Coordinates of C-alpha atoms and ligand atoms in Angstrom, one line a residue:
M203 CA 22.8 -33.6 14.0
S204 CA 25.6 -34.0 11.8
R205 CA 23.7 -33.0 8.8
V206 CA 23.8 -30.5 5.8
A207 CA 21.0 -28.1 5.9
I208 CA 20.4 -25.5 3.1
V209 CA 18.3 -22.5 3.8
T210 CA 17.2 -20.2 1.1
G211 CA 16.6 -16.5 1.7
A212 CA 18.8 -16.7 4.7
A213 CA 20.7 -13.4 4.9
R214 CA 18.1 -12.0 7.4
G215 CA 14.7 -12.6 9.0
I216 CA 13.1 -15.9 9.3
G217 CA 15.7 -17.6 7.2
A218 CA 18.7 -16.2 9.3
A219 CA 16.9 -17.5 12.3
T220 CA 16.4 -20.9 11.0
A221 CA 20.2 -21.2 9.6
R222 CA 21.1 -20.2 13.3
Q223 CA 18.9 -22.8 14.6
F224 CA 20.2 -25.7 12.6
A225 CA 23.8 -24.6 13.3
S226 CA 23.1 -24.8 16.9
E227 CA 21.8 -28.2 16.5
G228 CA 25.2 -29.3 15.0
A229 CA 24.2 -29.0 11.2
A230 CA 26.5 -27.6 8.6
V231 CA 24.4 -24.9 7.1
A232 CA 24.6 -23.6 3.5
V233 CA 23.0 -20.1 3.8
L234 CA 21.7 -19.3 0.4
D235 CA 20.6 -15.7 -0.6
L236 CA 20.7 -13.0 -3.4
G237 CA 22.3 -10.6 -0.9
D238 CA 25.1 -10.3 1.6
T239 CA 24.9 -13.3 3.9
S240 CA 28.2 -12.3 5.9
E241 CA 26.5 -11.3 9.1
V242 CA 24.5 -14.6 9.7
V243 CA 27.7 -16.7 8.6
E244 CA 29.8 -14.9 11.1
Q245 CA 27.2 -15.2 13.9
I246 CA 27.1 -18.9 13.3
R247 CA 30.8 -19.4 12.9
S248 CA 31.6 -17.3 16.3
S249 CA 29.1 -19.5 18.1
G250 CA 31.2 -22.4 17.1
G251 CA 28.9 -23.6 14.2
T252 CA 29.6 -24.3 10.6
A253 CA 28.1 -22.1 7.9
V254 CA 29.1 -21.5 4.2
S255 CA 27.7 -18.7 2.1
F256 CA 26.2 -19.2 -1.4
S257 CA 25.1 -16.6 -3.6
C258 CA 22.0 -17.6 -5.7
D259 CA 18.8 -16.5 -7.2
V260 CA 16.3 -19.3 -6.4
S261 CA 14.2 -18.4 -9.6
D262 CA 17.2 -19.1 -11.9
E263 CA 17.2 -22.7 -12.9
A264 CA 21.0 -22.9 -13.8
Q265 CA 22.2 -21.0 -10.8
V266 CA 20.0 -23.3 -8.4
D267 CA 21.1 -26.6 -10.1
S268 CA 24.8 -25.5 -9.9
V269 CA 24.6 -24.1 -6.4
I270 CA 23.1 -27.3 -4.9
D271 CA 25.4 -29.6 -6.6
K272 CA 28.3 -27.4 -5.3
I273 CA 26.9 -27.6 -1.7
A274 CA 26.6 -31.4 -2.0
A275 CA 30.3 -31.6 -3.3
E276 CA 31.6 -29.2 -0.7
L277 CA 29.7 -30.1 2.5
G278 CA 29.2 -33.9 1.7
S279 CA 25.5 -34.4 1.3
V280 CA 22.2 -32.5 1.1
D281 CA 19.9 -33.5 4.0
V282 CA 17.6 -30.6 4.6
L283 CA 16.2 -28.2 2.3
V284 CA 14.3 -25.0 3.7
N285 CA 12.7 -23.1 0.9
N286 CA 12.3 -19.6 2.6
A287 CA 13.3 -17.1 0.2
G288 CA 10.7 -14.5 -0.6
V289 CA 9.5 -11.1 -1.7
L290 CA 6.5 -8.8 -1.7
R291 CA 5.0 -6.9 -4.4
D292 CA 1.7 -5.9 -3.0
N293 CA -1.0 -4.1 -4.7
L294 CA -4.6 -4.3 -5.3
L295 CA -5.5 -6.3 -8.5
H296 CA -6.4 -3.3 -10.8
K297 CA -3.0 -1.9 -10.0
M298 CA -0.9 -5.0 -10.1
S299 CA 1.6 -5.2 -12.9
A300 CA 2.2 -8.6 -14.6
S301 CA 5.9 -8.1 -13.7
D302 CA 4.8 -7.8 -10.0
W303 CA 2.9 -11.1 -10.4
D304 CA 5.8 -12.9 -12.1
I305 CA 8.4 -11.8 -9.6
V306 CA 6.4 -13.1 -6.4
M307 CA 5.3 -16.4 -8.5
N308 CA 9.0 -16.9 -9.5
V309 CA 10.7 -16.4 -6.2
H310 CA 8.4 -18.3 -4.0
L311 CA 6.8 -20.9 -6.2
R312 CA 9.4 -21.6 -9.1
G313 CA 12.1 -21.1 -6.5
A314 CA 10.7 -23.7 -4.2
F315 CA 10.2 -26.0 -7.3
L316 CA 13.7 -25.5 -8.6
C317 CA 15.5 -26.0 -5.4
S318 CA 13.4 -29.0 -4.4
R319 CA 14.0 -30.6 -7.6
A320 CA 17.8 -30.1 -7.5
A321 CA 18.0 -31.2 -3.8
Q322 CA 15.9 -34.4 -4.5
R323 CA 18.7 -35.4 -6.9
H324 CA 20.9 -35.9 -3.8
M325 CA 18.3 -37.0 -1.3
V326 CA 16.7 -39.9 -3.4
P327 CA 19.9 -41.8 -3.8
Q328 CA 20.8 -41.5 -0.1
R329 CA 17.0 -42.5 0.7
S330 CA 16.6 -39.7 3.2
G331 CA 15.8 -35.9 3.4
K332 CA 13.6 -33.2 4.7
I333 CA 12.1 -30.3 2.7
V334 CA 10.3 -27.6 4.5
N335 CA 8.5 -25.0 2.5
T336 CA 7.4 -21.6 3.6
S337 CA 3.7 -20.8 3.0
S338 CA 1.8 -18.0 4.8
V339 CA -1.5 -17.3 6.5
S340 CA -2.0 -15.1 3.3
A341 CA -2.6 -18.4 1.4
L342 CA -6.2 -18.2 2.8
G343 CA -6.4 -14.7 0.9
N344 CA -5.3 -11.4 2.0
R345 CA -6.4 -7.9 0.3
G346 CA -3.5 -6.4 -1.8
Q347 CA -1.7 -9.9 -2.2
A348 CA -3.3 -11.7 -5.1
N349 CA 0.1 -12.5 -6.2
Y350 CA 1.6 -13.6 -2.8
A351 CA -1.6 -15.4 -1.6
A352 CA -1.7 -17.4 -5.0
A353 CA 2.1 -18.3 -4.5
K354 CA 1.6 -19.3 -0.8
A355 CA -1.4 -21.4 -1.6
G356 CA 0.6 -23.1 -4.5
I357 CA 3.3 -23.9 -1.9
Q358 CA 0.8 -25.9 0.1
G359 CA -0.2 -28.0 -3.2
L360 CA 3.6 -28.4 -4.0
T361 CA 4.1 -29.6 -0.6
R362 CA 1.3 -32.3 -0.5
T363 CA 2.5 -33.4 -4.1
L364 CA 6.2 -33.5 -3.3
A365 CA 5.3 -35.5 -0.2
M366 CA 3.4 -38.1 -2.2
E367 CA 6.4 -38.4 -4.9
L368 CA 9.2 -38.5 -2.5
G369 CA 7.9 -40.3 0.5
P370 CA 8.8 -43.8 -0.9
F371 CA 12.4 -42.4 -0.8
G372 CA 12.3 -41.5 2.8
I373 CA 11.9 -38.0 2.2
N374 CA 9.4 -35.9 4.4
V375 CA 8.2 -32.7 2.7
N376 CA 6.0 -30.2 5.0
A377 CA 5.5 -26.5 4.9
V378 CA 5.1 -23.7 7.8
A379 CA 2.6 -21.1 7.4
P380 CA 3.8 -18.1 9.4
G381 CA 1.3 -15.3 10.8
F382 CA 2.8 -11.8 11.5
I383 CA 6.4 -12.4 12.1
V384 CA 8.7 -9.1 13.0
T385 CA 11.1 -8.9 10.0
E386 CA 12.3 -6.3 7.4
M387 CA 9.5 -7.8 5.2
T388 CA 6.8 -6.7 7.7
D389 CA 8.7 -3.4 8.4
A390 CA 8.5 -2.8 4.7
T391 CA 4.9 -3.4 4.6
A392 CA 4.3 -0.8 7.3
A393 CA 6.5 1.8 5.6
R394 CA 4.6 1.1 2.2
V395 CA 1.4 1.9 3.7
G396 CA 2.6 4.7 5.9
V397 CA 2.2 3.1 9.3
A398 CA 4.9 2.9 12.0
A399 CA 6.3 -0.6 12.4
A400 CA 5.4 -0.7 16.1
D401 CA 1.7 0.5 15.4
M402 CA 1.4 -2.2 12.8
Q403 CA 2.7 -4.9 15.1
A404 CA 0.4 -3.8 18.0
K405 CA -2.7 -3.9 15.8
A406 CA -1.7 -7.4 14.5
A407 CA -1.2 -8.5 18.1
E408 CA -4.7 -7.2 19.1
I409 CA -6.4 -9.6 16.5
T410 CA -4.2 -12.6 17.6
P411 CA -5.4 -14.9 20.1
L412 CA -2.2 -15.3 21.7
R413 CA -2.0 -11.3 21.8
R414 CA 1.5 -11.1 20.4
V415 CA 3.2 -11.0 17.1
G416 CA 5.9 -13.6 16.2
Q417 CA 9.4 -13.5 16.0
P418 CA 11.7 -15.3 13.4
S419 CA 12.6 -17.8 16.2
D420 CA 9.0 -18.9 16.6
I421 CA 9.2 -20.1 12.9
A422 CA 12.8 -21.4 13.0
S423 CA 12.0 -23.7 15.9
V424 CA 9.0 -25.2 14.1
V425 CA 11.2 -25.7 10.9
A426 CA 13.7 -27.5 12.8
F427 CA 11.1 -29.8 14.4
L428 CA 9.6 -30.7 11.0
A429 CA 13.2 -31.3 9.8
S430 CA 14.0 -33.6 12.8
D431 CA 13.5 -37.3 13.5
A432 CA 10.9 -36.5 16.0
A433 CA 8.7 -35.5 12.9
S434 CA 9.5 -38.6 10.8
F435 CA 6.1 -39.8 10.5
I436 CA 4.7 -36.2 9.4
T437 CA 4.7 -35.4 5.7
G438 CA 2.6 -33.3 3.3
Q439 CA 1.3 -31.1 6.1
T440 CA 1.2 -27.3 6.4
I441 CA 1.7 -26.2 10.0
Y442 CA 0.4 -22.8 10.8
V443 CA 2.5 -20.7 13.2
D444 CA 0.4 -17.6 13.7
G445 CA -0.6 -17.4 17.3
G446 CA -4.1 -18.6 16.3
R447 CA -4.8 -15.8 14.1
R448 CA -6.7 -17.6 11.4
L449 CA -9.0 -19.3 14.1
Ligands
NAP36 P1 12.8 -10.9 4.7 O1 13.3 -10.4 6.0 O2 12.4 -10.0 3.6 O3 14.0 -12.1 4.0 C1 13.8 -12.6 2.7 C2 15.1 -13.0 2.2 O4 14.8 -13.7 1.2 C3 15.9 -12.0 1.8 O5 17.2 -12.0 2.5 C4 15.9 -11.8 0.4 O6 17.3 -11.3 -0.2 C5 16.0 -13.3 0.0 N1 15.6 -13.2 -1.3 C6 14.4 -12.5 -2.0 N2 14.6 -13.1 -3.3 C7 15.4 -14.1 -3.3 C8 15.9 -14.8 -4.6 N3 15.3 -14.7 -5.7 N4 16.8 -15.7 -4.3 C9 17.5 -15.7 -3.0 N5 17.1 -15.2 -2.0 C10 16.0 -14.2 -2.1 O7 11.7 -11.9 4.9 P2 11.1 -12.7 6.1 O8 10.1 -12.0 6.6 O9 12.2 -13.4 6.8 O10 10.3 -14.0 5.3 C11 10.8 -15.2 5.1 C12 9.8 -16.1 4.3 O11 8.5 -16.3 5.2 C13 9.3 -15.7 3.0 O12 8.9 -16.8 2.2 C14 7.9 -15.0 3.4 O13 7.0 -14.8 2.4 C15 7.5 -15.8 4.6 N6 6.5 -15.3 5.3 C16 6.9 -14.3 6.2 C17 6.0 -13.7 7.2 C18 6.3 -12.6 8.1 O14 5.4 -11.9 8.7 N7 7.6 -12.0 7.9 C19 4.6 -14.3 7.2 C20 4.2 -15.3 6.4 C21 5.3 -16.0 5.6 P3 17.7 -9.7 -0.4 O15 17.6 -9.2 1.0 O16 18.7 -9.8 -1.1 O17 16.3 -9.3 -1.2

């Protein structure tokens, strides 16, 4: 696959696994994050792959527009965009600040909007492209996550709408909705509620039909499928990758 894939929030967790997956399939990967991306970039390069690091806050319009144009200029095109960057600011509604609401909306929903809008400027003229958004099982509702659940449900509406608008230009837009995936995000949730990460994982596995929690590679492989030619007639879909947890 000699394509250029942009993965946001790729410094660690699911984004890093996705960047490694694309690189292993031969893509040149633009690793976007707020934080330090050196570890994943080094891992990809030492395995013979191509990765370039870009610092960017996905909720900042000027940064997004300039970084995506820079990626197209430096790497030659924009073929795949994975909107993965995310944050949590969990709290019950009566304790949730407006700023916690805004931060989550801005990173997940505004970020996916801004990055998709910037990427399609390159995809439409070339009449091809793949956008994969990141929703969550929390889109179906989750206590303490009014902001996150609303953003992740919004991602599904954004996905369907972009699929309609961009389909005529040969651009597929889909989403993955992960269940419990072991990352720093879920470790931080365990720490916040005062539970050991391993105990929280064991509890999540118990209520999951496949009786395990997910790993970042479980999501990366589905994202790669949705961005592949094998999925060229799939668009507007949200694929739950959750071990059957929402059954
Ligand atoms: P993670 O380990 O916390 O990684 C998220 C990454 O996003 C971090 O590297 C973070 O950078 C980056 N980021 C945050 N705000 C950003 C911004 N404004 N601009 C650019 N990058 C930003 O999380 P994860 O578990 O891998 O989650 C990845 C995605 O999957 C998220 O959208 C999450 O909501 C979704 N998801 C995760 C799970 C799960 O169980 N883990 C389940 C469902 C959905 P910093 O390190 O600098 O903050």
